Amino acid sequence: MDKMSHVITHCIEQLPGLVNGNPQLVWRGRFLNTTFLMKIDSRPYYVTIKEGRIEDIQSGPALLRSWSFAVKASTQAWLKHWETFPEPGWHDIFSMAKTGQASIEGDLHPLMANLRYVKEVLAAPRAMIGG
Amino acid sequence: MQTKNAAEIEPIVGRYIHLQLGGRDNRVYYEESVLAENTGIPFVCLHTAGADGRQFRHLMTDGDITRNFRVIAFDLPWHGKSLPPIGYHEEEYRLTTEGYVEAITAFCRGLGLERPVVMGCSMGGRVVLELALHHSEELRAVIGLEASDYQEPWYDTEWLHRPDVHGGEVCSALISGLVAPQSPDEYRWETLWGYLSSGPGVFKGDLHFYRQDSDYRDRSAQIDTDRCPMFLLTGEYDFSCTPEDTERTGRSISGSEVTIMKKLGHFPMSENPAHFRSYLLPVLRKILTMP
């Protein structure tokens, strides 16, 4: 495993702790119950949220696994997004989507209805990586 | 008896002016700095879509600005403390170029402002192109913040006003990414509060002007900056009106001055006022030397 993949794996492992250990963040997501897909390069991670807590992250691929919405980007894009002060264009998932560096797909209602929460969950590794 | 004020009182006052817009009475709120004592050059500030004039409060308490400029910001009808017109509950709010320009010119004339500088941000930055095109004789100069003659949309505005998604929450969360990561949390969240507390459908209605009624790519070259000097300032973190959008616009308007601002996003005046002034003050000094 190369260094970047190792960092990504570590971030995903730590994500439940980063989210569930933040009471205000859990409170913001208290009405969200869903499984969304976070894709890093070709590797899917199925993130199951229950009342704002990350209940489970299943590393895929898993055949016929359903999900509500998906946020997909490359390893490099996620690592750039997780810098303490990301460079312009990498600082927001919608900026990355506008430039084609990420895609946001599927049933967007749970995403848009909980947008601050989901963006903060996806940016949570920023606290670990810094730089 | 203590004669000194017991608490800090800012040198900003607010009043209401009645403007006839689209044939209807509108009660419009505006604020201005009383530091200027009404002697400076009128400096009218236009807020972003879905927000209000509070975005410019820091300029009103900045002595280096108010020494020479009378800083005034009004809330468009439906925004901030300006009420929507009577009958609003039976219509969908949609801002048009015609309605926006009518509001700005009626406000300036209503206050008797003589050749003001007009500075607008985002959709306010777009409308200064229209003002420079068709109202240059009434203006001293225009400043477009996060301004361009066109920009690519980056989301479906249907998400902004519907019963199954909280409008304030989704508007705020969408535009939160337009604030630069370096901007202080205090001012980031003050900026976002304007969106969190905006009226239902107001942001979406403003975007009608911004997206459907103000493509200036075929007209921006006609702007005469000898008649109306133009300054365009855009933050490097603005991915809505990108630096490239502003630079393209600047290239098409001969004589316009473009500045790309480091470590700033789409709301420079409110997201990081201390940093923004380092870009604004040189522009205002230039304007002071102009006739």
PDB file of C-alpha atoms in Angstrom, chain B residues 13-280:
ATOM      1  CA  VAL B  13     -27.881  54.752  12.243  1.00  0.00           C
ATOM      2  CA  GLY B  14     -30.792  53.141  10.404  1.00  0.00           C
ATOM      3  CA  ARG B  15     -33.899  54.733   8.890  1.00  0.00           C
ATOM      4  CA  TYR B  16     -36.729  53.854   6.522  1.00  0.00           C
ATOM      5  CA  ILE B  17     -37.437  55.441   3.172  1.00  0.00           C
ATOM      6  CA  HIS B  18     -40.588  54.873   1.107  1.00  0.00           C
ATOM      7  CA  LEU B  19     -39.841  54.112  -2.545  1.00  0.00           C
ATOM      8  CA  GLN B  20     -42.358  53.622  -5.335  1.00  0.00           C
ATOM      9  CA  LEU B  21     -41.116  50.536  -7.162  1.00  0.00           C
ATOM     10  CA  GLY B  22     -43.070  48.756  -9.869  1.00  0.00           C
ATOM     11  CA  GLY B  23     -45.977  51.047  -9.041  1.00  0.00           C
ATOM     12  CA  ARG B  24     -46.079  49.897  -5.431  1.00  0.00           C
ATOM     13  CA  ASP B  25     -45.009  51.448  -2.173  1.00  0.00           C
ATOM     14  CA  ASN B  26     -41.966  49.798  -0.592  1.00  0.00           C
ATOM     15  CA  ARG B  27     -40.729  50.543   2.916  1.00  0.00           C
ATOM     16  CA  VAL B  28     -36.983  50.264   2.522  1.00  0.00           C
ATOM     17  CA  TYR B  29     -34.484  50.141   5.356  1.00  0.00           C
ATOM     18  CA  TYR B  30     -31.047  51.680   5.080  1.00  0.00           C
ATOM     19  CA  GLU B  31     -28.101  52.237   7.357  1.00  0.00           C
ATOM     20  CA  GLU B  32     -25.297  54.711   7.200  1.00  0.00           C
ATOM     21  CA  SER B  33     -22.308  55.803   9.155  1.00  0.00           C
ATOM     22  CA  VAL B  34     -22.752  58.958  11.195  1.00  0.00           C
ATOM     23  CA  LEU B  35     -18.980  59.356  11.353  1.00  0.00           C
ATOM     24  CA  ALA B  36     -19.171  60.923   7.898  1.00  0.00           C
ATOM     25  CA  GLU B  37     -21.616  63.602   9.082  1.00  0.00           C
ATOM     26  CA  ASN B  38     -23.075  63.604   5.586  1.00  0.00           C
ATOM     27  CA  THR B  39     -20.137  65.481   4.103  1.00  0.00           C
ATOM     28  CA  GLY B  40     -18.269  62.699   2.305  1.00  0.00           C
ATOM     29  CA  ILE B  41     -18.712  61.290  -1.170  1.00  0.00           C
ATOM     30  CA  PRO B  42     -21.848  59.113  -1.176  1.00  0.00           C
ATOM     31  CA  PHE B  43     -20.775  55.466  -1.197  1.00  0.00           C
ATOM     32  CA  VAL B  44     -23.739  53.152  -1.784  1.00  0.00           C
ATOM     33  CA  CYS B  45     -23.188  49.458  -1.043  1.00  0.00           C
ATOM     34  CA  LEU B  46     -25.302  46.660  -2.567  1.00  0.00           C
ATOM     35  CA  HIS B  47     -25.569  43.371  -0.672  1.00  0.00           C
ATOM     36  CA  THR B  48     -25.345  39.861  -2.116  1.00  0.00           C
ATOM     37  CA  ALA B  49     -28.329  37.734  -3.142  1.00  0.00           C
ATOM     38  CA  GLY B  50     -30.383  36.462  -0.219  1.00  0.00           C
ATOM     39  CA  ALA B  51     -28.648  38.703   2.315  1.00  0.00           C
ATOM     40  CA  ASP B  52     -28.885  42.325   3.503  1.00  0.00           C
ATOM     41  CA  GLY B  53     -26.949  45.505   4.139  1.00  0.00           C
ATOM     42  CA  ARG B  54     -25.437  44.307   7.419  1.00  0.00           C
ATOM     43  CA  GLN B  55     -22.658  42.842   5.273  1.00  0.00           C
ATOM     44  CA  PHE B  56     -21.188  46.363   5.038  1.00  0.00           C
ATOM     45  CA  ARG B  57     -21.273  47.293   8.721  1.00  0.00           C
ATOM     46  CA  HIS B  58     -17.497  47.129   9.060  1.00  0.00           C
ATOM     47  CA  LEU B  59     -16.993  49.788   6.394  1.00  0.00           C
ATOM     48  CA  MET B  60     -19.304  52.118   8.308  1.00  0.00           C
ATOM     49  CA  THR B  61     -17.107  52.087  11.401  1.00  0.00           C
ATOM     50  CA  ASP B  62     -13.793  52.360   9.563  1.00  0.00           C
ATOM     51  CA  GLY B  63     -12.515  55.905  10.039  1.00  0.00           C
ATOM     52  CA  ASP B  64     -10.129  55.593   7.094  1.00  0.00           C
ATOM     53  CA  ILE B  65     -13.177  55.111   4.859  1.00  0.00           C
ATOM     54  CA  THR B  66     -15.705  57.394   6.517  1.00  0.00           C
ATOM     55  CA  ARG B  67     -13.222  60.295   6.548  1.00  0.00           C
ATOM     56  CA  ASN B  68     -13.976  60.811   2.865  1.00  0.00           C
ATOM     57  CA  PHE B  69     -16.993  58.647   2.107  1.00  0.00           C
ATOM     58  CA  ARG B  70     -20.563  58.557   3.340  1.00  0.00           C
ATOM     59  CA  VAL B  71     -21.115  54.792   3.518  1.00  0.00           C
ATOM     60  CA  ILE B  72     -24.757  53.827   2.953  1.00  0.00           C
ATOM     61  CA  ALA B  73     -26.282  50.347   2.556  1.00  0.00           C
ATOM     62  CA  PHE B  74     -29.936  49.589   1.956  1.00  0.00           C
ATOM     63  CA  ASP B  75     -31.821  46.322   2.154  1.00  0.00           C
ATOM     64  CA  LEU B  76     -33.627  45.499  -1.068  1.00  0.00           C
ATOM     65  CA  PRO B  77     -37.371  44.948  -0.629  1.00  0.00           C
ATOM     66  CA  TRP B  78     -37.962  41.436   0.807  1.00  0.00           C
ATOM     67  CA  HIS B  79     -34.495  41.527   2.437  1.00  0.00           C
ATOM     68  CA  GLY B  80     -33.291  42.325   5.949  1.00  0.00           C
ATOM     69  CA  LYS B  81     -35.529  44.936   7.589  1.00  0.00           C
ATOM     70  CA  SER B  82     -37.161  46.046   4.319  1.00  0.00           C
ATOM     71  CA  LEU B  83     -40.654  44.599   4.105  1.00  0.00           C
ATOM     72  CA  PRO B  84     -41.937  42.876   1.007  1.00  0.00           C
ATOM     73  CA  PRO B  85     -44.630  44.983  -0.697  1.00  0.00           C
ATOM     74  CA  ILE B  86     -48.283  44.564   0.227  1.00  0.00           C
ATOM     75  CA  GLY B  87     -49.663  41.441  -1.432  1.00  0.00           C
ATOM     76  CA  TYR B  88     -46.376  39.509  -1.310  1.00  0.00           C
ATOM     77  CA  HIS B  89     -48.130  36.428   0.020  1.00  0.00           C
ATOM     78  CA  GLU B  90     -49.828  35.876  -3.329  1.00  0.00           C
ATOM     79  CA  GLU B  91     -46.746  36.030  -5.545  1.00  0.00           C
ATOM     80  CA  GLU B  92     -43.363  34.412  -6.125  1.00  0.00           C
ATOM     81  CA  TYR B  93     -40.514  36.850  -5.593  1.00  0.00           C
ATOM     82  CA  ARG B  94     -38.337  37.284  -8.680  1.00  0.00           C
ATOM     83  CA  LEU B  95     -35.754  40.011  -9.046  1.00  0.00           C
ATOM     84  CA  THR B  96     -35.259  41.387 -12.565  1.00  0.00           C
ATOM     85  CA  THR B  97     -32.659  43.734 -13.980  1.00  0.00           C
ATOM     86  CA  GLU B  98     -35.344  46.363 -14.471  1.00  0.00           C
ATOM     87  CA  GLY B  99     -36.617  46.042 -10.902  1.00  0.00           C
ATOM     88  CA  TYR B 100     -33.129  46.004  -9.402  1.00  0.00           C
ATOM     89  CA  VAL B 101     -31.994  49.123 -11.263  1.00  0.00           C
ATOM     90  CA  GLU B 102     -35.256  50.862 -10.403  1.00  0.00           C
ATOM     91  CA  ALA B 103     -34.646  50.183  -6.702  1.00  0.00           C
ATOM     92  CA  ILE B 104     -31.047  51.456  -6.788  1.00  0.00           C
ATOM     93  CA  THR B 105     -31.780  54.612  -8.763  1.00  0.00           C
ATOM     94  CA  ALA B 106     -34.922  55.390  -6.739  1.00  0.00           C
ATOM     95  CA  PHE B 107     -32.941  55.000  -3.528  1.00  0.00           C
ATOM     96  CA  CYS B 108     -30.117  57.275  -4.681  1.00  0.00           C
ATOM     97  CA  ARG B 109     -32.540  59.896  -5.974  1.00  0.00           C
ATOM     98  CA  GLY B 110     -34.725  59.544  -2.902  1.00  0.00           C
ATOM     99  CA  LEU B 111     -31.800  60.447  -0.657  1.00  0.00           C
ATOM    100  CA  GLY B 112     -30.640  63.142  -3.073  1.00  0.00           C
ATOM    101  CA  LEU B 113     -27.231  61.543  -3.493  1.00  0.00           C
ATOM    102  CA  GLU B 114     -25.023  63.398  -5.923  1.00  0.00           C
ATOM    103  CA  ARG B 115     -22.885  61.157  -8.164  1.00  0.00           C
ATOM    104  CA  PRO B 116     -22.386  58.344  -5.674  1.00  0.00           C
ATOM    105  CA  VAL B 117     -19.801  55.601  -5.861  1.00  0.00           C
ATOM    106  CA  VAL B 118     -21.760  52.352  -6.063  1.00  0.00           C
ATOM    107  CA  MET B 119     -20.148  49.147  -4.838  1.00  0.00           C
ATOM    108  CA  GLY B 120     -22.004  45.862  -5.156  1.00  0.00           C
ATOM    109  CA  CYS B 121     -21.075  42.300  -4.302  1.00  0.00           C
ATOM    110  CA  SER B 122     -22.028  39.182  -6.289  1.00  0.00           C
ATOM    111  CA  MET B 123     -25.393  40.056  -7.847  1.00  0.00           C
ATOM    112  CA  GLY B 124     -24.617  43.599  -6.689  1.00  0.00           C
ATOM    113  CA  GLY B 125     -21.374  43.277  -8.618  1.00  0.00           C
ATOM    114  CA  ARG B 126     -23.308  42.156 -11.677  1.00  0.00           C
ATOM    115  CA  VAL B 127     -25.747  45.067 -11.569  1.00  0.00           C
ATOM    116  CA  VAL B 128     -22.962  47.657 -11.461  1.00  0.00           C
ATOM    117  CA  LEU B 129     -22.248  46.619 -15.070  1.00  0.00           C
ATOM    118  CA  GLU B 130     -25.797  47.661 -15.959  1.00  0.00           C
ATOM    119  CA  LEU B 131     -25.389  50.911 -13.994  1.00  0.00           C
ATOM    120  CA  ALA B 132     -22.106  51.674 -15.776  1.00  0.00           C
ATOM    121  CA  LEU B 133     -23.751  50.971 -19.144  1.00  0.00           C
ATOM    122  CA  HIS B 134     -26.881  53.041 -18.755  1.00  0.00           C
ATOM    123  CA  HIS B 135     -26.492  55.372 -15.765  1.00  0.00           C
ATOM    124  CA  SER B 136     -22.876  56.507 -15.946  1.00  0.00           C
ATOM    125  CA  GLU B 137     -23.826  60.198 -15.856  1.00  0.00           C
ATOM    126  CA  GLU B 138     -25.278  59.719 -12.379  1.00  0.00           C
ATOM    127  CA  LEU B 139     -22.236  57.933 -10.961  1.00  0.00           C
ATOM    128  CA  ARG B 140     -18.720  58.827  -9.836  1.00  0.00           C
ATOM    129  CA  ALA B 141     -17.398  55.242 -10.154  1.00  0.00           C
ATOM    130  CA  VAL B 142     -18.487  51.635  -9.638  1.00  0.00           C
ATOM    131  CA  ILE B 143     -16.785  48.852  -7.710  1.00  0.00           C
ATOM    132  CA  GLY B 144     -17.774  45.261  -8.483  1.00  0.00           C
ATOM    133  CA  LEU B 145     -16.910  42.726  -5.784  1.00  0.00           C
ATOM    134  CA  GLU B 146     -17.085  39.120  -6.968  1.00  0.00           C
ATOM    135  CA  ALA B 147     -18.352  40.578 -10.233  1.00  0.00           C
ATOM    136  CA  SER B 148     -18.480  39.205 -13.748  1.00  0.00           C
ATOM    137  CA  ASP B 149     -20.540  39.520 -16.906  1.00  0.00           C
ATOM    138  CA  TYR B 150     -21.559  35.842 -16.609  1.00  0.00           C
ATOM    139  CA  GLN B 151     -20.797  32.778 -14.559  1.00  0.00           C
ATOM    140  CA  GLU B 152     -21.575  29.082 -14.807  1.00  0.00           C
ATOM    141  CA  PRO B 153     -24.253  27.853 -12.369  1.00  0.00           C
ATOM    142  CA  TRP B 154     -23.118  25.218  -9.889  1.00  0.00           C
ATOM    143  CA  TYR B 155     -26.379  23.910  -8.379  1.00  0.00           C
ATOM    144  CA  ASP B 156     -30.085  23.579  -9.049  1.00  0.00           C
ATOM    145  CA  THR B 157     -31.927  26.492  -7.430  1.00  0.00           C
ATOM    146  CA  GLU B 158     -35.014  24.291  -6.886  1.00  0.00           C
ATOM    147  CA  TRP B 159     -33.322  23.144  -3.654  1.00  0.00           C
ATOM    148  CA  LEU B 160     -33.534  26.643  -2.211  1.00  0.00           C
ATOM    149  CA  HIS B 161     -37.276  26.929  -1.676  1.00  0.00           C
ATOM    150  CA  ARG B 162     -39.335  23.822  -1.022  1.00  0.00           C
ATOM    151  CA  PRO B 163     -41.248  22.481   1.947  1.00  0.00           C
ATOM    152  CA  ASP B 164     -39.095  19.412   2.588  1.00  0.00           C
ATOM    153  CA  VAL B 165     -35.755  21.228   2.922  1.00  0.00           C
ATOM    154  CA  HIS B 166     -35.167  24.128   5.327  1.00  0.00           C
ATOM    155  CA  GLY B 167     -34.438  27.096   3.076  1.00  0.00           C
ATOM    156  CA  GLY B 168     -32.172  29.009   5.441  1.00  0.00           C
ATOM    157  CA  GLU B 169     -30.155  25.926   6.348  1.00  0.00           C
ATOM    158  CA  VAL B 170     -29.601  24.781   2.772  1.00  0.00           C
ATOM    159  CA  CYS B 171     -28.810  28.278   1.439  1.00  0.00           C
ATOM    160  CA  SER B 172     -26.289  28.801   4.219  1.00  0.00           C
ATOM    161  CA  ALA B 173     -24.692  25.378   3.800  1.00  0.00           C
ATOM    162  CA  LEU B 174     -24.398  25.821   0.042  1.00  0.00           C
ATOM    163  CA  ILE B 175     -22.731  29.208   0.177  1.00  0.00           C
ATOM    164  CA  SER B 176     -20.585  28.361   3.217  1.00  0.00           C
ATOM    165  CA  GLY B 177     -18.000  26.946   0.835  1.00  0.00           C
ATOM    166  CA  LEU B 178     -17.643  30.352  -0.791  1.00  0.00           C
ATOM    167  CA  VAL B 179     -16.060  31.748   2.378  1.00  0.00           C
ATOM    168  CA  ALA B 180     -12.268  31.471   2.365  1.00  0.00           C
ATOM    169  CA  PRO B 181     -10.864  28.896   4.832  1.00  0.00           C
ATOM    170  CA  GLN B 182      -8.656  31.618   6.343  1.00  0.00           C
ATOM    171  CA  SER B 183     -11.560  33.916   7.242  1.00  0.00           C
ATOM    172  CA  PRO B 184     -12.117  34.249  11.008  1.00  0.00           C
ATOM    173  CA  ASP B 185     -14.869  32.004  12.378  1.00  0.00           C
ATOM    174  CA  GLU B 186     -16.585  34.987  13.987  1.00  0.00           C
ATOM    175  CA  TYR B 187     -17.126  36.693  10.650  1.00  0.00           C
ATOM    176  CA  ARG B 188     -17.723  33.484   8.702  1.00  0.00           C
ATOM    177  CA  TRP B 189     -20.705  32.708  10.881  1.00  0.00           C
ATOM    178  CA  GLU B 190     -21.934  36.296  10.930  1.00  0.00           C
ATOM    179  CA  THR B 191     -21.939  36.178   7.117  1.00  0.00           C
ATOM    180  CA  LEU B 192     -23.777  32.859   7.110  1.00  0.00           C
ATOM    181  CA  TRP B 193     -26.398  34.191   9.538  1.00  0.00           C
ATOM    182  CA  GLY B 194     -27.661  36.461   6.768  1.00  0.00           C
ATOM    183  CA  TYR B 195     -28.512  33.350   4.761  1.00  0.00           C
ATOM    184  CA  LEU B 196     -29.772  31.328   7.705  1.00  0.00           C
ATOM    185  CA  SER B 197     -32.253  34.087   8.513  1.00  0.00           C
ATOM    186  CA  SER B 198     -33.303  35.127   5.012  1.00  0.00           C
ATOM    187  CA  GLY B 199     -36.977  35.013   4.029  1.00  0.00           C
ATOM    188  CA  PRO B 200     -38.327  31.971   2.174  1.00  0.00           C
ATOM    189  CA  GLY B 201     -37.586  32.026  -1.541  1.00  0.00           C
ATOM    190  CA  VAL B 202     -35.712  35.323  -1.404  1.00  0.00           C
ATOM    191  CA  PHE B 203     -32.289  33.919  -2.334  1.00  0.00           C
ATOM    192  CA  LYS B 204     -33.889  31.911  -5.133  1.00  0.00           C
ATOM    193  CA  GLY B 205     -35.767  34.982  -6.356  1.00  0.00           C
ATOM    194  CA  ASP B 206     -32.557  37.019  -6.449  1.00  0.00           C
ATOM    195  CA  LEU B 207     -30.886  34.302  -8.481  1.00  0.00           C
ATOM    196  CA  HIS B 208     -33.519  34.827 -11.168  1.00  0.00           C
ATOM    197  CA  PHE B 209     -31.793  38.139 -11.883  1.00  0.00           C
ATOM    198  CA  TYR B 210     -28.338  36.639 -11.475  1.00  0.00           C
ATOM    199  CA  ARG B 211     -28.813  33.582 -13.658  1.00  0.00           C
ATOM    200  CA  GLN B 212     -31.632  34.332 -16.080  1.00  0.00           C
ATOM    201  CA  ASP B 213     -31.700  38.088 -16.551  1.00  0.00           C
ATOM    202  CA  SER B 214     -28.163  39.450 -16.546  1.00  0.00           C
ATOM    203  CA  ASP B 215     -25.833  37.868 -19.102  1.00  0.00           C
ATOM    204  CA  TYR B 216     -23.643  40.805 -20.133  1.00  0.00           C
ATOM    205  CA  ARG B 217     -21.125  38.962 -22.286  1.00  0.00           C
ATOM    206  CA  ASP B 218     -22.518  40.585 -25.411  1.00  0.00           C
ATOM    207  CA  ARG B 219     -22.637  44.088 -23.887  1.00  0.00           C
ATOM    208  CA  SER B 220     -19.862  44.518 -21.345  1.00  0.00           C
ATOM    209  CA  ALA B 221     -17.444  45.805 -24.017  1.00  0.00           C
ATOM    210  CA  GLN B 222     -19.722  48.822 -24.504  1.00  0.00           C
ATOM    211  CA  ILE B 223     -18.990  50.129 -21.005  1.00  0.00           C
ATOM    212  CA  ASP B 224     -17.083  53.411 -21.157  1.00  0.00           C
ATOM    213  CA  THR B 225     -14.759  53.624 -18.158  1.00  0.00           C
ATOM    214  CA  ASP B 226     -13.859  57.226 -19.039  1.00  0.00           C
ATOM    215  CA  ARG B 227     -17.431  58.117 -18.119  1.00  0.00           C
ATOM    216  CA  CYS B 228     -17.665  55.655 -15.245  1.00  0.00           C
ATOM    217  CA  PRO B 229     -14.435  54.247 -13.790  1.00  0.00           C
ATOM    218  CA  MET B 230     -14.768  50.563 -12.862  1.00  0.00           C
ATOM    219  CA  PHE B 231     -12.879  48.468 -10.342  1.00  0.00           C
ATOM    220  CA  LEU B 232     -13.402  44.703 -10.097  1.00  0.00           C
ATOM    221  CA  LEU B 233     -12.149  42.811  -7.036  1.00  0.00           C
ATOM    222  CA  THR B 234     -12.632  39.051  -6.615  1.00  0.00           C
ATOM    223  CA  GLY B 235     -11.509  36.640  -3.911  1.00  0.00           C
ATOM    224  CA  GLU B 236      -9.379  33.687  -4.958  1.00  0.00           C
ATOM    225  CA  TYR B 237     -11.644  31.251  -3.073  1.00  0.00           C
ATOM    226  CA  ASP B 238     -14.790  32.329  -4.928  1.00  0.00           C
ATOM    227  CA  PHE B 239     -15.777  29.364  -7.073  1.00  0.00           C
ATOM    228  CA  SER B 240     -19.169  30.903  -7.911  1.00  0.00           C
ATOM    229  CA  CYS B 241     -17.840  34.059  -9.575  1.00  0.00           C
ATOM    230  CA  THR B 242     -14.345  32.772 -10.187  1.00  0.00           C
ATOM    231  CA  PRO B 243     -11.223  34.910 -10.614  1.00  0.00           C
ATOM    232  CA  GLU B 244     -11.228  33.721 -14.240  1.00  0.00           C
ATOM    233  CA  ASP B 245     -14.791  35.056 -14.683  1.00  0.00           C
ATOM    234  CA  THR B 246     -13.726  38.456 -13.380  1.00  0.00           C
ATOM    235  CA  GLU B 247     -10.528  38.525 -15.418  1.00  0.00           C
ATOM    236  CA  ARG B 248     -12.454  37.682 -18.594  1.00  0.00           C
ATOM    237  CA  THR B 249     -14.932  40.463 -17.805  1.00  0.00           C
ATOM    238  CA  GLY B 250     -12.103  42.893 -17.112  1.00  0.00           C
ATOM    239  CA  ARG B 251     -10.482  42.082 -20.434  1.00  0.00           C
ATOM    240  CA  SER B 252     -13.702  42.937 -22.245  1.00  0.00           C
ATOM    241  CA  ILE B 253     -14.112  46.303 -20.483  1.00  0.00           C
ATOM    242  CA  SER B 254     -11.335  48.608 -21.578  1.00  0.00           C
ATOM    243  CA  GLY B 255      -9.935  50.662 -18.719  1.00  0.00           C
ATOM    244  CA  SER B 256     -11.395  48.530 -15.922  1.00  0.00           C
ATOM    245  CA  GLU B 257      -9.044  47.525 -13.116  1.00  0.00           C
ATOM    246  CA  VAL B 258      -9.081  43.918 -11.896  1.00  0.00           C
ATOM    247  CA  THR B 259      -7.659  42.736  -8.579  1.00  0.00           C
ATOM    248  CA  ILE B 260      -7.693  39.115  -7.417  1.00  0.00           C
ATOM    249  CA  MET B 261      -7.730  39.103  -3.632  1.00  0.00           C
ATOM    250  CA  LYS B 262      -5.723  36.470  -1.759  1.00  0.00           C
ATOM    251  CA  LYS B 263      -7.264  34.552   1.145  1.00  0.00           C
ATOM    252  CA  LEU B 264     -10.748  35.907   0.464  1.00  0.00           C
ATOM    253  CA  GLY B 265     -13.926  34.358  -0.865  1.00  0.00           C
ATOM    254  CA  HIS B 266     -17.301  35.552  -2.140  1.00  0.00           C
ATOM    255  CA  PHE B 267     -18.096  37.890   0.786  1.00  0.00           C
ATOM    256  CA  PRO B 268     -14.911  39.915   1.309  1.00  0.00           C
ATOM    257  CA  MET B 269     -16.467  42.837   3.191  1.00  0.00           C
ATOM    258  CA  SER B 270     -18.137  40.653   5.806  1.00  0.00           C
ATOM    259  CA  GLU B 271     -16.067  37.437   5.943  1.00  0.00           C
ATOM    260  CA  ASN B 272     -12.734  39.120   6.654  1.00  0.00           C
ATOM    261  CA  PRO B 273     -13.183  42.893   6.951  1.00  0.00           C
ATOM    262  CA  ALA B 274      -9.696  43.616   8.298  1.00  0.00           C
ATOM    263  CA  HIS B 275      -8.079  41.866   5.335  1.00  0.00           C
ATOM    264  CA  PHE B 276     -10.513  43.238   2.741  1.00  0.00           C
ATOM    265  CA  ARG B 277      -9.782  46.869   3.646  1.00  0.00           C
ATOM    266  CA  SER B 278      -6.192  46.387   2.481  1.00  0.00           C
ATOM    267  CA  TYR B 279      -7.617  45.885  -1.017  1.00  0.00           C
ATOM    268  CA  LEU B 280     -10.430  48.442  -0.822  1.00  0.00           C
TER     269      LEU B 280
END
